[in-house]
Amino acid sequence: MDASTIKSYIQTKTIPHFLIFTGSEWVIQKIYIDKISEVLGIEKRYVDSILDIYGSLRTRSIFDENRLYVIRDDKEIIHNEKIQEQLQQGLLKDNYLILLLTSPDKRTKFYKAYKDDLCEFQPLKPQILRKYIQKELPLSDKAAEKLMEVCENDYGRCLLEIDKIKHHAKATQAEDMPNNVFELLLFDGTIYQPPKDAIFDFVDAILDRKAACFDLYEQCKAVGEATLVMLSVLYTNAKAVLQVQSCHNNDIAKSTGLSAWQINNARKHLNKYKIGELVKLLRLIRECEKGIKTGVYEEQFVMDYILVKIL
């Protein structure tokens, strides 16, 4: 399921007693958890494991208060089939439980049994993220998109930087000039900008099919760039190129959900690969990411493997 399904549960007050949240947008997850607690009218409580509440759930009396329990990456729920069976048989009674999973393993019995109870919170689409930002702070479209770029489209990071802007604006009595305050904090380094270093030149070289990517890869290794970070940047940029190259609608932003900055960046690399080749590249990157995380691939050789496969 997706976030819209959770939203409909909240609106109709038909919230399942057991849900699983995953995905990179942890701030959005927290917003939904708080809203569920509010709608149900019960206290939310974060616990380390279901074992911490197992005894009270089994022996609770009618005088005990119902709660919304939130647990992260609990091995007992994931691997203990007896507890899973008891959850299905009503262990929670009138309580609610949300399991937060950092990275669900789709190969497990647990995932296959509970995939219908799992909601993945994907990164917000750029146009939606921009609206969220401007709801918090009246930045111009250009400034909002710059903030999104600096924060790599991470809503949680955007909120942290917005908080800096608000506090500085209040301290300097410049609350009616948020764009100016944002630019000032960018200039003095209060708002961190990721360096445009070899990793971006490296990814551009791959997308342009230039032999220089091999030298740039050595530069990335020399400065200690993590392979998973390089894979993430390559995947994001290659996906944008695929979306723009395969889009036949005049309004590319509306069709793809990409920002103007992302579209302009993608256009520089159009038609260097066929659409089928871009699809294969994205699948290859995902395969390698999974291989690193599961120990199937050695991280130090993955990028060489990709370069040999696609160039």
PDB file of N, CA, C and O in Angstrom, residues 200-255:
ATOM      1  N   PHE A 200      29.995  13.966  -9.091  1.00  0.00           N
ATOM      2  CA  PHE A 200      29.023  14.457 -10.067  1.00  0.00           C
ATOM      3  C   PHE A 200      29.627  14.461 -11.474  1.00  0.00           C
ATOM      4  O   PHE A 200      28.944  14.144 -12.456  1.00  0.00           O
ATOM      5  N   ASP A 201      30.909  14.825 -11.580  1.00  0.00           N
ATOM      6  CA  ASP A 201      31.594  14.738 -12.871  1.00  0.00           C
ATOM      7  C   ASP A 201      31.665  13.285 -13.331  1.00  0.00           C
ATOM      8  O   ASP A 201      31.527  12.987 -14.529  1.00  0.00           O
ATOM      9  N   PHE A 202      31.879  12.391 -12.379  1.00  0.00           N
ATOM     10  CA  PHE A 202      31.943  10.960 -12.672  1.00  0.00           C
ATOM     11  C   PHE A 202      30.620  10.462 -13.237  1.00  0.00           C
ATOM     12  O   PHE A 202      30.577   9.784 -14.284  1.00  0.00           O
ATOM     13  N   VAL A 203      29.524  10.811 -12.581  1.00  0.00           N
ATOM     14  CA  VAL A 203      28.195  10.382 -13.035  1.00  0.00           C
ATOM     15  C   VAL A 203      27.879  11.001 -14.399  1.00  0.00           C
ATOM     16  O   VAL A 203      27.348  10.333 -15.298  1.00  0.00           O
ATOM     17  N   ASP A 204      28.209  12.292 -14.576  1.00  0.00           N
ATOM     18  CA  ASP A 204      27.977  12.940 -15.878  1.00  0.00           C
ATOM     19  C   ASP A 204      28.744  12.217 -16.987  1.00  0.00           C
ATOM     20  O   ASP A 204      28.231  12.029 -18.098  1.00  0.00           O
ATOM     21  N   ALA A 205      29.976  11.818 -16.687  1.00  0.00           N
ATOM     22  CA  ALA A 205      30.794  11.127 -17.684  1.00  0.00           C
ATOM     23  C   ALA A 205      30.188   9.778 -18.062  1.00  0.00           C
ATOM     24  O   ALA A 205      30.205   9.377 -19.234  1.00  0.00           O
ATOM     25  N   ILE A 206      29.635   9.071 -17.078  1.00  0.00           N
ATOM     26  CA  ILE A 206      28.961   7.787 -17.363  1.00  0.00           C
ATOM     27  C   ILE A 206      27.762   8.022 -18.262  1.00  0.00           C
ATOM     28  O   ILE A 206      27.556   7.322 -19.259  1.00  0.00           O
ATOM     29  N   LEU A 207      26.954   9.032 -17.932  1.00  0.00           N
ATOM     30  CA  LEU A 207      25.733   9.291 -18.697  1.00  0.00           C
ATOM     31  C   LEU A 207      26.030   9.813 -20.100  1.00  0.00           C
ATOM     32  O   LEU A 207      25.189   9.739 -20.988  1.00  0.00           O
ATOM     33  N   ASP A 208      27.247  10.359 -20.287  1.00  0.00           N
ATOM     34  CA  ASP A 208      27.667  10.816 -21.613  1.00  0.00           C
ATOM     35  C   ASP A 208      28.511   9.771 -22.345  1.00  0.00           C
ATOM     36  O   ASP A 208      28.985  10.015 -23.455  1.00  0.00           O
ATOM     37  N   ARG A 209      28.728   8.634 -21.682  1.00  0.00           N
ATOM     38  CA  ARG A 209      29.525   7.529 -22.236  1.00  0.00           C
ATOM     39  C   ARG A 209      30.940   7.982 -22.597  1.00  0.00           C
ATOM     40  O   ARG A 209      31.475   7.646 -23.641  1.00  0.00           O
ATOM     41  N   LYS A 210      31.545   8.742 -21.711  1.00  0.00           N
ATOM     42  CA  LYS A 210      32.901   9.240 -21.928  1.00  0.00           C
ATOM     43  C   LYS A 210      33.912   8.352 -21.208  1.00  0.00           C
ATOM     44  O   LYS A 210      33.689   7.944 -20.064  1.00  0.00           O
ATOM     45  N   ALA A 211      35.034   8.120 -21.868  1.00  0.00           N
ATOM     46  CA  ALA A 211      36.088   7.290 -21.274  1.00  0.00           C
ATOM     47  C   ALA A 211      36.682   7.934 -20.027  1.00  0.00           C
ATOM     48  O   ALA A 211      37.276   7.245 -19.187  1.00  0.00           O
ATOM     49  N   ALA A 212      36.470   9.248 -19.886  1.00  0.00           N
ATOM     50  CA  ALA A 212      37.015   9.958 -18.722  1.00  0.00           C
ATOM     51  C   ALA A 212      36.435   9.450 -17.411  1.00  0.00           C
ATOM     52  O   ALA A 212      36.987   9.712 -16.333  1.00  0.00           O
ATOM     53  N   CYS A 213      35.341   8.702 -17.480  1.00  0.00           N
ATOM     54  CA  CYS A 213      34.706   8.224 -16.250  1.00  0.00           C
ATOM     55  C   CYS A 213      35.645   7.299 -15.463  1.00  0.00           C
ATOM     56  O   CYS A 213      35.558   7.238 -14.231  1.00  0.00           O
ATOM     57  N   PHE A 214      36.565   6.618 -16.160  1.00  0.00           N
ATOM     58  CA  PHE A 214      37.483   5.727 -15.454  1.00  0.00           C
ATOM     59  C   PHE A 214      38.455   6.522 -14.582  1.00  0.00           C
ATOM     60  O   PHE A 214      38.708   6.173 -13.436  1.00  0.00           O
ATOM     61  N   ASP A 215      38.982   7.631 -15.116  1.00  0.00           N
ATOM     62  CA  ASP A 215      39.868   8.488 -14.323  1.00  0.00           C
ATOM     63  C   ASP A 215      39.110   9.162 -13.186  1.00  0.00           C
ATOM     64  O   ASP A 215      39.621   9.288 -12.068  1.00  0.00           O
ATOM     65  N   LEU A 216      37.884   9.591 -13.479  1.00  0.00           N
ATOM     66  CA  LEU A 216      37.067  10.249 -12.452  1.00  0.00           C
ATOM     67  C   LEU A 216      36.697   9.272 -11.339  1.00  0.00           C
ATOM     68  O   LEU A 216      36.565   9.668 -10.178  1.00  0.00           O
ATOM     69  N   TYR A 217      36.518   8.015 -11.708  1.00  0.00           N
ATOM     70  CA  TYR A 217      36.237   7.010 -10.689  1.00  0.00           C
ATOM     71  C   TYR A 217      37.414   6.866  -9.736  1.00  0.00           C
ATOM     72  O   TYR A 217      37.236   6.755  -8.516  1.00  0.00           O
ATOM     73  N   GLU A 218      38.624   6.909 -10.270  1.00  0.00           N
ATOM     74  CA  GLU A 218      39.812   6.840  -9.419  1.00  0.00           C
ATOM     75  C   GLU A 218      39.878   8.045  -8.476  1.00  0.00           C
ATOM     76  O   GLU A 218      40.277   7.928  -7.315  1.00  0.00           O
ATOM     77  N   GLN A 219      39.446   9.219  -8.964  1.00  0.00           N
ATOM     78  CA  GLN A 219      39.409  10.411  -8.118  1.00  0.00           C
ATOM     79  C   GLN A 219      38.393  10.237  -6.983  1.00  0.00           C
ATOM     80  O   GLN A 219      38.650  10.635  -5.845  1.00  0.00           O
ATOM     81  N   CYS A 220      37.250   9.653  -7.313  1.00  0.00           N
ATOM     82  CA  CYS A 220      36.223   9.405  -6.287  1.00  0.00           C
ATOM     83  C   CYS A 220      36.755   8.482  -5.201  1.00  0.00           C
ATOM     84  O   CYS A 220      36.539   8.719  -4.008  1.00  0.00           O
ATOM     85  N   LYS A 221      37.462   7.443  -5.615  1.00  0.00           N
ATOM     86  CA  LYS A 221      38.027   6.518  -4.636  1.00  0.00           C
ATOM     87  C   LYS A 221      39.097   7.201  -3.791  1.00  0.00           C
ATOM     88  O   LYS A 221      39.216   6.946  -2.588  1.00  0.00           O
ATOM     89  N   ALA A 222      39.870   8.093  -4.424  1.00  0.00           N
ATOM     90  CA  ALA A 222      40.957   8.772  -3.718  1.00  0.00           C
ATOM     91  C   ALA A 222      40.452   9.674  -2.602  1.00  0.00           C
ATOM     92  O   ALA A 222      41.113   9.838  -1.575  1.00  0.00           O
ATOM     93  N   VAL A 223      39.245  10.255  -2.791  1.00  0.00           N
ATOM     94  CA  VAL A 223      38.689  11.133  -1.748  1.00  0.00           C
ATOM     95  C   VAL A 223      37.739  10.378  -0.822  1.00  0.00           C
ATOM     96  O   VAL A 223      37.085  10.971   0.042  1.00  0.00           O
ATOM     97  N   GLY A 224      37.638   9.052  -1.020  1.00  0.00           N
ATOM     98  CA  GLY A 224      36.861   8.230  -0.096  1.00  0.00           C
ATOM     99  C   GLY A 224      35.366   8.205  -0.323  1.00  0.00           C
ATOM    100  O   GLY A 224      34.597   7.945   0.612  1.00  0.00           O
ATOM    101  N   GLU A 225      34.918   8.480  -1.557  1.00  0.00           N
ATOM    102  CA  GLU A 225      33.483   8.428  -1.837  1.00  0.00           C
ATOM    103  C   GLU A 225      32.978   6.991  -1.660  1.00  0.00           C
ATOM    104  O   GLU A 225      33.578   6.054  -2.159  1.00  0.00           O
ATOM    105  N   ALA A 226      31.862   6.841  -0.956  1.00  0.00           N
ATOM    106  CA  ALA A 226      31.276   5.517  -0.729  1.00  0.00           C
ATOM    107  C   ALA A 226      30.609   5.007  -2.004  1.00  0.00           C
ATOM    108  O   ALA A 226      29.952   5.771  -2.717  1.00  0.00           O
ATOM    109  N   THR A 227      30.770   3.719  -2.262  1.00  0.00           N
ATOM    110  CA  THR A 227      30.186   3.132  -3.469  1.00  0.00           C
ATOM    111  C   THR A 227      28.672   3.281  -3.487  1.00  0.00           C
ATOM    112  O   THR A 227      28.078   3.591  -4.529  1.00  0.00           O
ATOM    113  N   LEU A 228      28.024   3.084  -2.344  1.00  0.00           N
ATOM    114  CA  LEU A 228      26.563   3.191  -2.299  1.00  0.00           C
ATOM    115  C   LEU A 228      26.092   4.612  -2.608  1.00  0.00           C
ATOM    116  O   LEU A 228      25.031   4.810  -3.200  1.00  0.00           O
ATOM    117  N   VAL A 229      26.899   5.609  -2.214  1.00  0.00           N
ATOM    118  CA  VAL A 229      26.553   7.000  -2.533  1.00  0.00           C
ATOM    119  C   VAL A 229      26.667   7.226  -4.042  1.00  0.00           C
ATOM    120  O   VAL A 229      25.791   7.840  -4.665  1.00  0.00           O
ATOM    121  N   MET A 230      27.745   6.726  -4.633  1.00  0.00           N
ATOM    122  CA  MET A 230      27.921   6.860  -6.082  1.00  0.00           C
ATOM    123  C   MET A 230      26.782   6.171  -6.830  1.00  0.00           C
ATOM    124  O   MET A 230      26.253   6.707  -7.814  1.00  0.00           O
ATOM    125  N   LEU A 231      26.388   4.993  -6.352  1.00  0.00           N
ATOM    126  CA  LEU A 231      25.287   4.268  -6.992  1.00  0.00           C
ATOM    127  C   LEU A 231      23.983   5.044  -6.875  1.00  0.00           C
ATOM    128  O   LEU A 231      23.190   5.092  -7.821  1.00  0.00           O
ATOM    129  N   SER A 232      23.761   5.657  -5.717  1.00  0.00           N
ATOM    130  CA  SER A 232      22.536   6.422  -5.490  1.00  0.00           C
ATOM    131  C   SER A 232      22.449   7.622  -6.428  1.00  0.00           C
ATOM    132  O   SER A 232      21.403   7.878  -7.039  1.00  0.00           O
ATOM    133  N   VAL A 233      23.569   8.369  -6.557  1.00  0.00           N
ATOM    134  CA  VAL A 233      23.588   9.541  -7.442  1.00  0.00           C
ATOM    135  C   VAL A 233      23.410   9.104  -8.897  1.00  0.00           C
ATOM    136  O   VAL A 233      22.644   9.717  -9.655  1.00  0.00           O
ATOM    137  N   LEU A 234      24.085   8.030  -9.279  1.00  0.00           N
ATOM    138  CA  LEU A 234      23.969   7.528 -10.651  1.00  0.00           C
ATOM    139  C   LEU A 234      22.545   7.085 -10.946  1.00  0.00           C
ATOM    140  O   LEU A 234      21.994   7.387 -12.016  1.00  0.00           O
ATOM    141  N   TYR A 235      21.915   6.389 -10.007  1.00  0.00           N
ATOM    142  CA  TYR A 235      20.545   5.907 -10.213  1.00  0.00           C
ATOM    143  C   TYR A 235      19.580   7.082 -10.379  1.00  0.00           C
ATOM    144  O   TYR A 235      18.756   7.100 -11.307  1.00  0.00           O
ATOM    145  N   THR A 236      19.695   8.072  -9.497  1.00  0.00           N
ATOM    146  CA  THR A 236      18.793   9.225  -9.543  1.00  0.00           C
ATOM    147  C   THR A 236      18.913   9.975 -10.865  1.00  0.00           C
ATOM    148  O   THR A 236      17.908  10.311 -11.503  1.00  0.00           O
ATOM    149  N   ASN A 237      20.155  10.214 -11.295  1.00  0.00           N
ATOM    150  CA  ASN A 237      20.364  10.980 -12.527  1.00  0.00           C
ATOM    151  C   ASN A 237      19.985  10.173 -13.767  1.00  0.00           C
ATOM    152  O   ASN A 237      19.418  10.708 -14.718  1.00  0.00           O
ATOM    153  N   ALA A 238      20.314   8.878 -13.771  1.00  0.00           N
ATOM    154  CA  ALA A 238      19.968   8.031 -14.915  1.00  0.00           C
ATOM    155  C   ALA A 238      18.453   7.885 -15.044  1.00  0.00           C
ATOM    156  O   ALA A 238      17.911   7.887 -16.158  1.00  0.00           O
ATOM    157  N   LYS A 239      17.762   7.798 -13.911  1.00  0.00           N
ATOM    158  CA  LYS A 239      16.297   7.700 -13.936  1.00  0.00           C
ATOM    159  C   LYS A 239      15.687   8.969 -14.513  1.00  0.00           C
ATOM    160  O   LYS A 239      14.726   8.917 -15.286  1.00  0.00           O
ATOM    161  N   ALA A 240      16.256  10.131 -14.151  1.00  0.00           N
ATOM    162  CA  ALA A 240      15.751  11.400 -14.675  1.00  0.00           C
ATOM    163  C   ALA A 240      15.949  11.470 -16.192  1.00  0.00           C
ATOM    164  O   ALA A 240      15.063  11.938 -16.929  1.00  0.00           O
ATOM    165  N   VAL A 241      17.097  11.003 -16.660  1.00  0.00           N
ATOM    166  CA  VAL A 241      17.352  10.981 -18.105  1.00  0.00           C
ATOM    167  C   VAL A 241      16.333  10.085 -18.805  1.00  0.00           C
ATOM    168  O   VAL A 241      15.769  10.451 -19.850  1.00  0.00           O
ATOM    169  N   LEU A 242      16.067   8.915 -18.229  1.00  0.00           N
ATOM    170  CA  LEU A 242      15.083   8.000 -18.802  1.00  0.00           C
ATOM    171  C   LEU A 242      13.702   8.645 -18.858  1.00  0.00           C
ATOM    172  O   LEU A 242      13.001   8.558 -19.884  1.00  0.00           O
ATOM    173  N   GLN A 243      13.301   9.312 -17.771  1.00  0.00           N
ATOM    174  CA  GLN A 243      11.978   9.938 -17.735  1.00  0.00           C
ATOM    175  C   GLN A 243      11.841  11.034 -18.799  1.00  0.00           C
ATOM    176  O   GLN A 243      10.823  11.114 -19.488  1.00  0.00           O
ATOM    177  N   VAL A 244      12.864  11.878 -18.927  1.00  0.00           N
ATOM    178  CA  VAL A 244      12.804  12.971 -19.898  1.00  0.00           C
ATOM    179  C   VAL A 244      12.885  12.434 -21.327  1.00  0.00           C
ATOM    180  O   VAL A 244      12.133  12.853 -22.211  1.00  0.00           O
ATOM    181  N   GLN A 245      13.771  11.469 -21.561  1.00  0.00           N
ATOM    182  CA  GLN A 245      13.974  10.932 -22.911  1.00  0.00           C
ATOM    183  C   GLN A 245      12.752  10.172 -23.410  1.00  0.00           C
ATOM    184  O   GLN A 245      12.456  10.172 -24.614  1.00  0.00           O
ATOM    185  N   SER A 246      12.018   9.541 -22.502  1.00  0.00           N
ATOM    186  CA  SER A 246      10.859   8.734 -22.920  1.00  0.00           C
ATOM    187  C   SER A 246       9.544   9.507 -22.846  1.00  0.00           C
ATOM    188  O   SER A 246       8.494   8.973 -23.206  1.00  0.00           O
ATOM    189  N   CYS A 247       9.597  10.764 -22.401  1.00  0.00           N
ATOM    190  CA  CYS A 247       8.371  11.555 -22.246  1.00  0.00           C
ATOM    191  C   CYS A 247       7.988  12.202 -23.578  1.00  0.00           C
ATOM    192  O   CYS A 247       8.801  12.883 -24.212  1.00  0.00           O
ATOM    193  N   HIS A 248       6.742  12.015 -23.990  1.00  0.00           N
ATOM    194  CA  HIS A 248       6.246  12.598 -25.240  1.00  0.00           C
ATOM    195  C   HIS A 248       5.263  13.735 -24.990  1.00  0.00           C
ATOM    196  O   HIS A 248       4.681  14.268 -25.937  1.00  0.00           O
ATOM    197  N   ASN A 249       5.092  14.095 -23.745  1.00  0.00           N
ATOM    198  CA  ASN A 249       4.199  15.195 -23.382  1.00  0.00           C
ATOM    199  C   ASN A 249       4.989  16.493 -23.367  1.00  0.00           C
ATOM    200  O   ASN A 249       6.138  16.532 -22.928  1.00  0.00           O
ATOM    201  N   ASN A 250       4.395  17.569 -23.850  1.00  0.00           N
ATOM    202  CA  ASN A 250       5.087  18.864 -23.851  1.00  0.00           C
ATOM    203  C   ASN A 250       5.375  19.357 -22.436  1.00  0.00           C
ATOM    204  O   ASN A 250       6.373  20.046 -22.209  1.00  0.00           O
ATOM    205  N   ASP A 251       4.485  19.030 -21.507  1.00  0.00           N
ATOM    206  CA  ASP A 251       4.695  19.439 -20.112  1.00  0.00           C
ATOM    207  C   ASP A 251       5.435  18.317 -19.381  1.00  0.00           C
ATOM    208  O   ASP A 251       4.831  17.472 -18.723  1.00  0.00           O
ATOM    209  N   ILE A 252       6.757  18.309 -19.518  1.00  0.00           N
ATOM    210  CA  ILE A 252       7.565  17.229 -18.948  1.00  0.00           C
ATOM    211  C   ILE A 252       7.478  17.212 -17.433  1.00  0.00           C
ATOM    212  O   ILE A 252       7.394  16.149 -16.809  1.00  0.00           O
ATOM    213  N   ALA A 253       7.489  18.397 -16.829  1.00  0.00           N
ATOM    214  CA  ALA A 253       7.444  18.477 -15.367  1.00  0.00           C
ATOM    215  C   ALA A 253       6.177  17.838 -14.824  1.00  0.00           C
ATOM    216  O   ALA A 253       6.210  17.100 -13.834  1.00  0.00           O
ATOM    217  N   LYS A 254       5.045  18.097 -15.463  1.00  0.00           N
ATOM    218  CA  LYS A 254       3.769  17.546 -15.001  1.00  0.00           C
ATOM    219  C   LYS A 254       3.727  16.035 -15.190  1.00  0.00           C
ATOM    220  O   LYS A 254       3.223  15.302 -14.328  1.00  0.00           O
ATOM    221  N   SER A 255       4.278  15.563 -16.296  1.00  0.00           N
ATOM    222  CA  SER A 255       4.227  14.126 -16.596  1.00  0.00           C
ATOM    223  C   SER A 255       5.185  13.307 -15.743  1.00  0.00           C
ATOM    224  O   SER A 255       4.880  12.175 -15.377  1.00  0.00           O
TER     225      SER A 255
END
